[in-house]
PDB file of C-alpha atoms in Angstrom:
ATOM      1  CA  UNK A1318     -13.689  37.119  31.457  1.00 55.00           C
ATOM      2  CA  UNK A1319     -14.434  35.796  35.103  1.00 51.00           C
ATOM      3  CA  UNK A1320     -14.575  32.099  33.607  1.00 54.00           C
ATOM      4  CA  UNK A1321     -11.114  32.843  32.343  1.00 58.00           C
ATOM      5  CA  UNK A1322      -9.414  34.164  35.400  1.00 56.00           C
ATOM      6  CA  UNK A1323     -11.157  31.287  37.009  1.00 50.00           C
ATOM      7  CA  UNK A1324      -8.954  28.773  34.913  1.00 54.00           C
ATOM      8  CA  UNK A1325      -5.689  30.818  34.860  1.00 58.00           C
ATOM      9  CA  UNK A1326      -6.038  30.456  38.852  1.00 54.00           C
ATOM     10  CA  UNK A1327      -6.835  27.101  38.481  1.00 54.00           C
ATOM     11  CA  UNK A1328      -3.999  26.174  36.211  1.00 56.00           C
ATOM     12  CA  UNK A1329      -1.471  27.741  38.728  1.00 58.00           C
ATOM     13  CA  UNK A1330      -3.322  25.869  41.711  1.00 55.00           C
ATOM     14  CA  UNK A1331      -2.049  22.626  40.388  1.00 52.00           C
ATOM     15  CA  UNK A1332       0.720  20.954  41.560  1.00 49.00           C
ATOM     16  CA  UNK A1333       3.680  19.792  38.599  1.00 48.00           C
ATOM     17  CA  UNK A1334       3.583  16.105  40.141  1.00 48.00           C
ATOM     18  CA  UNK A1335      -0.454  16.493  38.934  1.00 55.00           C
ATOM     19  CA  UNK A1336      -3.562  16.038  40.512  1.00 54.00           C
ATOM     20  CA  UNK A1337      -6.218  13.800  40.543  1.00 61.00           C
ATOM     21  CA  UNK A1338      -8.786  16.198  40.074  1.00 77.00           C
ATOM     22  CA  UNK A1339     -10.730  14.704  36.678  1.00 88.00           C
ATOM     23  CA  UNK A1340     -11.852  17.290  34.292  1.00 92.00           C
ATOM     24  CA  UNK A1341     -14.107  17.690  31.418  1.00 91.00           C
ATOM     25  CA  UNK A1342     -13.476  19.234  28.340  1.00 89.00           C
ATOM     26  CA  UNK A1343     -15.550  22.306  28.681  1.00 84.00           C
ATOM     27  CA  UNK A1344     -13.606  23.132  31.737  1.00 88.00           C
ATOM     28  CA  UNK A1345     -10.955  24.404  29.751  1.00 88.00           C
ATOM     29  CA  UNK A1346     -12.618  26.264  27.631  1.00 86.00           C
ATOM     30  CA  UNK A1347     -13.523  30.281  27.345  1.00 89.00           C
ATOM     31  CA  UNK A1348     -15.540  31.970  24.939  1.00 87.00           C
ATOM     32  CA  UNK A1349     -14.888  35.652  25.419  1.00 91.00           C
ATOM     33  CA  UNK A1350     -13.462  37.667  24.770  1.00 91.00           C
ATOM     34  CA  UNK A1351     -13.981  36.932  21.084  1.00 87.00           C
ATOM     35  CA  UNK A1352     -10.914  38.350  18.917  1.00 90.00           C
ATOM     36  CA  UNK A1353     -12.126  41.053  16.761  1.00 88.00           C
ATOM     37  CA  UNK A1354     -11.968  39.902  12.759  1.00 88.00           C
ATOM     38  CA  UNK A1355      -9.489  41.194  10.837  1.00 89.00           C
ATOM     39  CA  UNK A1356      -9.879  40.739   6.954  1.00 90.00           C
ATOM     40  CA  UNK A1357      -6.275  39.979   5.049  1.00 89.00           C
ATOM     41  CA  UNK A1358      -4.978  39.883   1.355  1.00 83.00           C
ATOM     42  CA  UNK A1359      -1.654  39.059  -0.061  1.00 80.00           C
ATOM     43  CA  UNK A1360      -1.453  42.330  -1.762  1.00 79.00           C
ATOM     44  CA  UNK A1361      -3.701  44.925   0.032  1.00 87.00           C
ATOM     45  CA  UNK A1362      -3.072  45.907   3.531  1.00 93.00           C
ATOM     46  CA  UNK A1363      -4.960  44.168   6.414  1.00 93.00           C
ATOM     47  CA  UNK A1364      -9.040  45.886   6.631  1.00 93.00           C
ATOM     48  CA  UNK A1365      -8.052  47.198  10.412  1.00 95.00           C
ATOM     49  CA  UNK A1366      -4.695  48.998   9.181  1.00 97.00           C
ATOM     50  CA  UNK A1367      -4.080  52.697   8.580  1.00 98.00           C
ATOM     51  CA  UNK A1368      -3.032  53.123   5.218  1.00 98.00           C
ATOM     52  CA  UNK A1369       0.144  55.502   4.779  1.00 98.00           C
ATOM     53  CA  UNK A1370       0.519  55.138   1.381  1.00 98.00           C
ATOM     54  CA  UNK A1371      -1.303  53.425  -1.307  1.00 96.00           C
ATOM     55  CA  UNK A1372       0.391  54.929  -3.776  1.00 96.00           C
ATOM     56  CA  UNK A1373      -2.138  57.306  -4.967  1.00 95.00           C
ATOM     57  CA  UNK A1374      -0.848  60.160  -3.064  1.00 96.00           C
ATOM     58  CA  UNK A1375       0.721  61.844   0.017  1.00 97.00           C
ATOM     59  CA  UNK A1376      -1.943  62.899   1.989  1.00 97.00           C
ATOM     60  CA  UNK A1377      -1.027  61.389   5.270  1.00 98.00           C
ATOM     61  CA  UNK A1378       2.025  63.210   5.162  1.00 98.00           C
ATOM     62  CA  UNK A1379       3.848  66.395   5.897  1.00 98.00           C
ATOM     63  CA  UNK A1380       7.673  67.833   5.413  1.00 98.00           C
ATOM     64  CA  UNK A1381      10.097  66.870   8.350  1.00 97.00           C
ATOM     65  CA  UNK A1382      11.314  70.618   8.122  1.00 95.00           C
ATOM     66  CA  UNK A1383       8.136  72.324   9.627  1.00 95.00           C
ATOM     67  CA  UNK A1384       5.730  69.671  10.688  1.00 95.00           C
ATOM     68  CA  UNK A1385       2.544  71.122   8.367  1.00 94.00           C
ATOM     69  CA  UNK A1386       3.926  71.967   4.652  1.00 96.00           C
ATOM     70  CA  UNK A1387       2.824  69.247   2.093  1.00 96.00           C
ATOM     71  CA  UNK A1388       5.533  66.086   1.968  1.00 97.00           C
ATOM     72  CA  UNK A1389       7.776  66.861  -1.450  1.00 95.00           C
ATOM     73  CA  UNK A1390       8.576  63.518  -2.210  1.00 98.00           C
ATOM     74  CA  UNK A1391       7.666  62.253  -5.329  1.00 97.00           C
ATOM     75  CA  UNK A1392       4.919  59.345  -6.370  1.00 97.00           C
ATOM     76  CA  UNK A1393       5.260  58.312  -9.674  1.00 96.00           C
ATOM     77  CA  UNK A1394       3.563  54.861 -11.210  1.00 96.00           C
ATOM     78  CA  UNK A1395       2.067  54.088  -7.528  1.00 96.00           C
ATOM     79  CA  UNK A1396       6.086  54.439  -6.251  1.00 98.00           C
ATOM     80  CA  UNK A1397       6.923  57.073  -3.625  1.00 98.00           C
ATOM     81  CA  UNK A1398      10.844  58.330  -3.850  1.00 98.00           C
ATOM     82  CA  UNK A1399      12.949  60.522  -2.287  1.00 97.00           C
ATOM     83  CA  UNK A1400      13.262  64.058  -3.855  1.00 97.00           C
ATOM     84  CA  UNK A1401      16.648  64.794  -2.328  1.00 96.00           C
ATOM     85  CA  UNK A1402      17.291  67.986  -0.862  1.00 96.00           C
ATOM     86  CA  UNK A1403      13.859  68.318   0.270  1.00 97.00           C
ATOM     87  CA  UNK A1404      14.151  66.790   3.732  1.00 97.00           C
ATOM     88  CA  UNK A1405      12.059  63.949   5.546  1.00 98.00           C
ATOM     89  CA  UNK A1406       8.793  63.159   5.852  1.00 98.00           C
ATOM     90  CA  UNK A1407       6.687  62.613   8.892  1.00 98.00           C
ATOM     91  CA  UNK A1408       2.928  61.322   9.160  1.00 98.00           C
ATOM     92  CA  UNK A1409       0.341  63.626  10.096  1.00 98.00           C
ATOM     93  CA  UNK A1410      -1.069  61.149  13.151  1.00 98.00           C
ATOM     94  CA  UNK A1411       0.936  59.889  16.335  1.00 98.00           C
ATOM     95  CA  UNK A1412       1.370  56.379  17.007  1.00 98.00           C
ATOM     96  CA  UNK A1413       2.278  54.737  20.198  1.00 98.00           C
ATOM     97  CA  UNK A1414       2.600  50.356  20.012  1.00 98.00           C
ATOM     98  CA  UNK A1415       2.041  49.273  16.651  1.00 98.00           C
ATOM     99  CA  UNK A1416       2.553  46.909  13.959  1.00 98.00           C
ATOM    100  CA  UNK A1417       4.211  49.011  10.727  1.00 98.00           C
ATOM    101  CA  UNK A1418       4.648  47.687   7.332  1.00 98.00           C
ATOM    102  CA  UNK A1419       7.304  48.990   4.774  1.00 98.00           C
ATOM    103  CA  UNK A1420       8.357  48.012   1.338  1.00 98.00           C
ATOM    104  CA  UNK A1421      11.475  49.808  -0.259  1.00 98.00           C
ATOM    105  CA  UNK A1422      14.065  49.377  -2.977  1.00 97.00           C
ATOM    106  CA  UNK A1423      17.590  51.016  -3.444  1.00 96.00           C
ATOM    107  CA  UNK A1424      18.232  53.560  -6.577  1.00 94.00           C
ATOM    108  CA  UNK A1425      17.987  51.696  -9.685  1.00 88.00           C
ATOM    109  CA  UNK A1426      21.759  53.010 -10.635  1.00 86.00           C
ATOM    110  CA  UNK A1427      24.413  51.714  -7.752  1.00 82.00           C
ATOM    111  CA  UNK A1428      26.619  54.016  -6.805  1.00 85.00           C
ATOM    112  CA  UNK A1429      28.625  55.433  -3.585  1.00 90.00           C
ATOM    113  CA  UNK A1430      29.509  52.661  -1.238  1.00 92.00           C
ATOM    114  CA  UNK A1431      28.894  52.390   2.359  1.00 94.00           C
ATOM    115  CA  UNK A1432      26.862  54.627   3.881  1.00 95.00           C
ATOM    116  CA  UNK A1433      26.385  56.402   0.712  1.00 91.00           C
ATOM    117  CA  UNK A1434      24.699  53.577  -0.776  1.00 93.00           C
ATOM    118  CA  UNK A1435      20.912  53.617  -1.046  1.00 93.00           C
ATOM    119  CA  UNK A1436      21.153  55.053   2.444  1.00 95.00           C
ATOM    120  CA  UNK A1437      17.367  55.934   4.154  1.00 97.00           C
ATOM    121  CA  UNK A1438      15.668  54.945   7.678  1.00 98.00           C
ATOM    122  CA  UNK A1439      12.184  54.381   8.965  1.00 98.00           C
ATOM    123  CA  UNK A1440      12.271  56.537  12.180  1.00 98.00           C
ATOM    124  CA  UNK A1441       9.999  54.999  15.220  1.00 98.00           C
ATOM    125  CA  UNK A1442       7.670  57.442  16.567  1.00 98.00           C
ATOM    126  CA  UNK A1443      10.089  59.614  14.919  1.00 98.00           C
ATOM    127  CA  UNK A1444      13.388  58.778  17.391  1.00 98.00           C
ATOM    128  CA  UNK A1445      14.579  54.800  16.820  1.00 98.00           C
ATOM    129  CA  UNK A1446      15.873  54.557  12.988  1.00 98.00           C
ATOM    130  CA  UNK A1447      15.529  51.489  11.140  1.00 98.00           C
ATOM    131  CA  UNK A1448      18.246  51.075   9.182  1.00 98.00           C
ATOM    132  CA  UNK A1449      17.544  51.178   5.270  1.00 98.00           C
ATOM    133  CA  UNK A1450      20.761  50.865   3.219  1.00 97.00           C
ATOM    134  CA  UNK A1451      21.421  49.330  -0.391  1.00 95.00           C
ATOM    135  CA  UNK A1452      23.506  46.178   1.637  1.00 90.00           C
ATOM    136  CA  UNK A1453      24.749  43.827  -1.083  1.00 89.00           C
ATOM    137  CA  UNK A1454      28.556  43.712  -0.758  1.00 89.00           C
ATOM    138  CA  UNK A1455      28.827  46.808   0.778  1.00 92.00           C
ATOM    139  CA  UNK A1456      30.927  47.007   3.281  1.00 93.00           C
ATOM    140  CA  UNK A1457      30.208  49.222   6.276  1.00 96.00           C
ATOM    141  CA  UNK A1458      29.874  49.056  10.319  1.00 96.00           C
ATOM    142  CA  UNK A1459      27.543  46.414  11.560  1.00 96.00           C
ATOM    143  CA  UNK A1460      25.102  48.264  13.532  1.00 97.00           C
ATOM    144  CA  UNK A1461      24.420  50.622  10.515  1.00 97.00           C
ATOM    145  CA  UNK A1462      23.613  47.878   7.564  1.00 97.00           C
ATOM    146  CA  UNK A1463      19.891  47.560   6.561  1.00 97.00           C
ATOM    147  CA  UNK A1464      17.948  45.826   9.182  1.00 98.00           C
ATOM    148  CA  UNK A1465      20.074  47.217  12.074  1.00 98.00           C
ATOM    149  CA  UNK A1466      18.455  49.715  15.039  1.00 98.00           C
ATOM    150  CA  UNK A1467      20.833  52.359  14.032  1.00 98.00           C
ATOM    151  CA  UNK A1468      24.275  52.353  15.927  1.00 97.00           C
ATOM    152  CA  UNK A1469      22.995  49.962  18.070  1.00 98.00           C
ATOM    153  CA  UNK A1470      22.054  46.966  17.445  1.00 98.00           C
ATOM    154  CA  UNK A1471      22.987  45.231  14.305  1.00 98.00           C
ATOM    155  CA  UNK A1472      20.521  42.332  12.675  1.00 98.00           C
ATOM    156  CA  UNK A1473      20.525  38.973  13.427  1.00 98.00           C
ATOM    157  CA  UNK A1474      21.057  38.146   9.619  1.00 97.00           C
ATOM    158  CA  UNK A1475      22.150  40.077   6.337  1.00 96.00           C
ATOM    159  CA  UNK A1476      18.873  39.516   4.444  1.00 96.00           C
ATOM    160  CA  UNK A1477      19.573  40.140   1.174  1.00 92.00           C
ATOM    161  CA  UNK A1478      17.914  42.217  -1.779  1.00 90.00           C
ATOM    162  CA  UNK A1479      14.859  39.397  -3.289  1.00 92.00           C
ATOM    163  CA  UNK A1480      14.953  39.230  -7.488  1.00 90.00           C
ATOM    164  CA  UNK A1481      13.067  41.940  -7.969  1.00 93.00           C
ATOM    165  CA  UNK A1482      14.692  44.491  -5.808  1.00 94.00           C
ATOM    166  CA  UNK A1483      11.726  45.329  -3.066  1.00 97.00           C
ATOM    167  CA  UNK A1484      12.728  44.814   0.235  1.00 97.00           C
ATOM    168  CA  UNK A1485      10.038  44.298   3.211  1.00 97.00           C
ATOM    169  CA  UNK A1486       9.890  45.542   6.442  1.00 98.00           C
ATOM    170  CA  UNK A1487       7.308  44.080   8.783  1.00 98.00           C
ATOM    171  CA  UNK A1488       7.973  45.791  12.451  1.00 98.00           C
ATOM    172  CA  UNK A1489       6.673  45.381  15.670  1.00 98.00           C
ATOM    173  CA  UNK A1490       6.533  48.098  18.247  1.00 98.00           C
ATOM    174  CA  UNK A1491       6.276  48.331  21.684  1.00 98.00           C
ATOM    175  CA  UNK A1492       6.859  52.164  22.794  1.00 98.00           C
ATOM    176  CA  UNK A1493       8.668  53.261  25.909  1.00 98.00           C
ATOM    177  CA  UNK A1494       6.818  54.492  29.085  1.00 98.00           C
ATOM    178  CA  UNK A1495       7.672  57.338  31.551  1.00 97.00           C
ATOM    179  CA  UNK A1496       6.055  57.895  34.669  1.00 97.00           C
ATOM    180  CA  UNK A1497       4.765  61.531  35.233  1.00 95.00           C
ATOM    181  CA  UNK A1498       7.775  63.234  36.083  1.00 96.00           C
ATOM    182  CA  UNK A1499       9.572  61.789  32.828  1.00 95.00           C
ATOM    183  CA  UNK A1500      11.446  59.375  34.197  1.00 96.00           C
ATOM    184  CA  UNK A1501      11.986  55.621  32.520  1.00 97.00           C
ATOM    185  CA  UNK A1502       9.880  53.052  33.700  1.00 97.00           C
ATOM    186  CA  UNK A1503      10.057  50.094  30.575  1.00 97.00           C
ATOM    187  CA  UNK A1504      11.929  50.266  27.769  1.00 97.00           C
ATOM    188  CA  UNK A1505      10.699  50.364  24.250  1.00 98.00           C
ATOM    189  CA  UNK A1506      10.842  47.229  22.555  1.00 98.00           C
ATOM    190  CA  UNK A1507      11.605  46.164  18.678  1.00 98.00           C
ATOM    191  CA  UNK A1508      11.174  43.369  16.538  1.00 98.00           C
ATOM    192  CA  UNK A1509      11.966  43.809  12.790  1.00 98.00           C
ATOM    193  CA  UNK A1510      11.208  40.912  10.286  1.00 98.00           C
ATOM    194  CA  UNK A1511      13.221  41.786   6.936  1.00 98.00           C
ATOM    195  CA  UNK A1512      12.237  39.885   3.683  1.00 97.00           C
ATOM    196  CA  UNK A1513      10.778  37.264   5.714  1.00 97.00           C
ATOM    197  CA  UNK A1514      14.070  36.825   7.901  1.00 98.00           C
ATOM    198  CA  UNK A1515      13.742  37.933  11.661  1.00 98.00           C
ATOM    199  CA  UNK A1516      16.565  39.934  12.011  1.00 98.00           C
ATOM    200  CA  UNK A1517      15.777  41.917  15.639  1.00 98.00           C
ATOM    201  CA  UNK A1518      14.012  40.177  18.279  1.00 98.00           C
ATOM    202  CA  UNK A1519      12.482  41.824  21.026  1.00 98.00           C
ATOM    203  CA  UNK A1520      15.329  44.325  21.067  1.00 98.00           C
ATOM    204  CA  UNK A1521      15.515  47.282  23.601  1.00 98.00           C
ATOM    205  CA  UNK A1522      15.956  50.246  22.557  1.00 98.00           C
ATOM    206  CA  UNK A1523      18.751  52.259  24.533  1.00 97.00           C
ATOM    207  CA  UNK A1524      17.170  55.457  23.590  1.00 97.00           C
ATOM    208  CA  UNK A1525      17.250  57.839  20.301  1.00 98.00           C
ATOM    209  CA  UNK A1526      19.461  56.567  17.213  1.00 98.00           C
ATOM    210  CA  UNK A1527      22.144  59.196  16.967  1.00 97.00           C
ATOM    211  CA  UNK A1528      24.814  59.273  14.273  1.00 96.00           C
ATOM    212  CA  UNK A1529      27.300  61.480  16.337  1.00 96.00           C
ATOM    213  CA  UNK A1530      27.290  60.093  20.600  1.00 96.00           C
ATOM    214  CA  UNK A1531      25.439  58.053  22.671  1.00 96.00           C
ATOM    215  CA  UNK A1532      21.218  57.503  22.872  1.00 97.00           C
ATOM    216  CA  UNK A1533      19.621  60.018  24.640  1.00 96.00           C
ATOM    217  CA  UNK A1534      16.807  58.867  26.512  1.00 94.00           C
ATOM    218  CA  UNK A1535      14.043  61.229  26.092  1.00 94.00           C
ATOM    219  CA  UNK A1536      10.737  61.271  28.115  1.00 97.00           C
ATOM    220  CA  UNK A1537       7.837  61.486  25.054  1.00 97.00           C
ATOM    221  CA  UNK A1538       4.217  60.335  23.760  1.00 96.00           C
ATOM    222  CA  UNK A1539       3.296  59.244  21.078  1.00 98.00           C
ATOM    223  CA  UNK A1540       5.164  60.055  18.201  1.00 98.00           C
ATOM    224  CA  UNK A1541       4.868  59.484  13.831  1.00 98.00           C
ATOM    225  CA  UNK A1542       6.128  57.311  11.236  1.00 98.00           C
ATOM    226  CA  UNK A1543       9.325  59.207   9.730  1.00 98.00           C
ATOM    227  CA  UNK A1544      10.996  58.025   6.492  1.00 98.00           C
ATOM    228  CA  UNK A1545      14.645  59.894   5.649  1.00 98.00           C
ATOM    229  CA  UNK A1546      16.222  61.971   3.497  1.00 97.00           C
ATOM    230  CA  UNK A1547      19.727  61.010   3.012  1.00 96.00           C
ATOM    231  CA  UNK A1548      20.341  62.325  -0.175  1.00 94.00           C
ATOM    232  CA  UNK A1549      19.483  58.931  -1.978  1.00 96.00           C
ATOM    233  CA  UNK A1550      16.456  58.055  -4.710  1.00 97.00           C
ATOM    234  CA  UNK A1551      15.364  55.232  -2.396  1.00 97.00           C
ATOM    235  CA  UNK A1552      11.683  54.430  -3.261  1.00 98.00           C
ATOM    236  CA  UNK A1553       9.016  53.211  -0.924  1.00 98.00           C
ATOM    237  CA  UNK A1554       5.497  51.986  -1.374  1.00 97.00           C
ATOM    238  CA  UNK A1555       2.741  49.593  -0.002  1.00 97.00           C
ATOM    239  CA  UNK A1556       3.050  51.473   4.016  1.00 98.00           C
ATOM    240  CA  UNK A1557       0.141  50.787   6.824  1.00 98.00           C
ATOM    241  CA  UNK A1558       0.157  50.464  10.019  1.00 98.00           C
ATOM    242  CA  UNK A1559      -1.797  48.864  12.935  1.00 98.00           C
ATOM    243  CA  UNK A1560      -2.119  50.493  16.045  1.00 98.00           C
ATOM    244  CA  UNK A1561      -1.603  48.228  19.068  1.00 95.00           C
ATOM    245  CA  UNK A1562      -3.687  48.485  22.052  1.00 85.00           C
TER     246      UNK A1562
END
């Protein structure tokens, strides 16, 4: 670590017309600290990740409604879907920066059109929605399609549904901070890759996603992983997370 803040303040001691100082190779070179190993597959999720769902079961989960009753979604055929009626569902741990991955397809029968379309969201330390909406040729506002930070941001890009209907979310997190009498001192910060396609960039979040008003910014912690209940049989499966730190 001291070898390395040696170079970064020898790097900013040199002047942009160059100098004539003559290095080595080795001189810009550091050895620790050594990034820890992290062991990746194209199907399973990476060997330092949290697994949400596997689709074996619902264990790391609990009902929206009370915070502690068992989540009533239902997994069938490793597939996790939305039992309407029954509310969200919220993960059982807190999460502050992370790196969240989501995979999720709209009801096998189309119906309803805009917002009543496939309609679901990924909630951020259960305040910022991510946007999840059945968007092929669907018309609605722009800042509530799939891929959008909900009423306010919209994506980058449309990404459209791949051939065999599974969408993927690949998100990275940076949560807000508030100083100790709960006022904002850096705002939390998005990026959203969807189906490969970056579609929000380092986005700032303007505070809670609300359907009816403006964001509210509240002072919190950490918060969980929330997936909605809108009504729709959106299905979701293949969800870990890594935590950031």
């Amino acid at each position: 670590m001291l070898k390395q803040t040696l170079l970064i303040a020898l790097f900013a001691g040199i002047s942009y017309a160059g100098a004539q100082t003559k290095f080595q190779p080795q001189d810009t070179e550091f050895y620790e600290p050594v990034p820890p190993v992290v062991k990746t597959s194209r199907t399973a999720a990476p060997s330092d990740a949290i697994v949400l769902f596997d689709g074996s079961n619902l264990n790391e989960w609990v009902s929206e409604k009370d915070g502690k009753s068992p989540a009533a979604w239902t997994v069938q055929e490793q597939v996790l879907t939305v039992k309407p009626g029954t509310g969200g569902i919220v993960t059982k741990k807190n999460f502050e920066d992370f790196q969240l991955h989501v995979e999720w397809k709209s009801p096998e029968v189309i119906k309803g059109e805009g917002q009543g379309r496939g309609n679901s969201g990924i909630f951020l330390q259960g305040k910022y929605e991510i946007q999840v909406l059945d968007n092929d040729d669907n018309k609605t506002y722009t800042n509530g399609q799939a891929g959008s930070i909900y009423k306010q941001q919209p994506p980058l890009a449309e990404a459209r549904k791949p051939e065999d209907g599974w969408h993927t979310y690949d998100i990275l997190y940076t949560a807000p901070r508030f100083n100790s009498n709960g006022i904002l001192i850096k705002r939390g910060m998005v990026t959203v890759i969807h189906n490969g396609v970056l579609v929000q960039y380092n986005t700032e979040l303007q505070g809670t996603t609300e359907y009816i008003g403006l964001p509210k910014m509240v002072a919190h912690g950490a918060g969980p992983i929330a997936i909605q209940d809108h009504g729709d049989l959106v299905s979701f499966r293949n969800i870990w997370i890594r935590e950031l730190k």
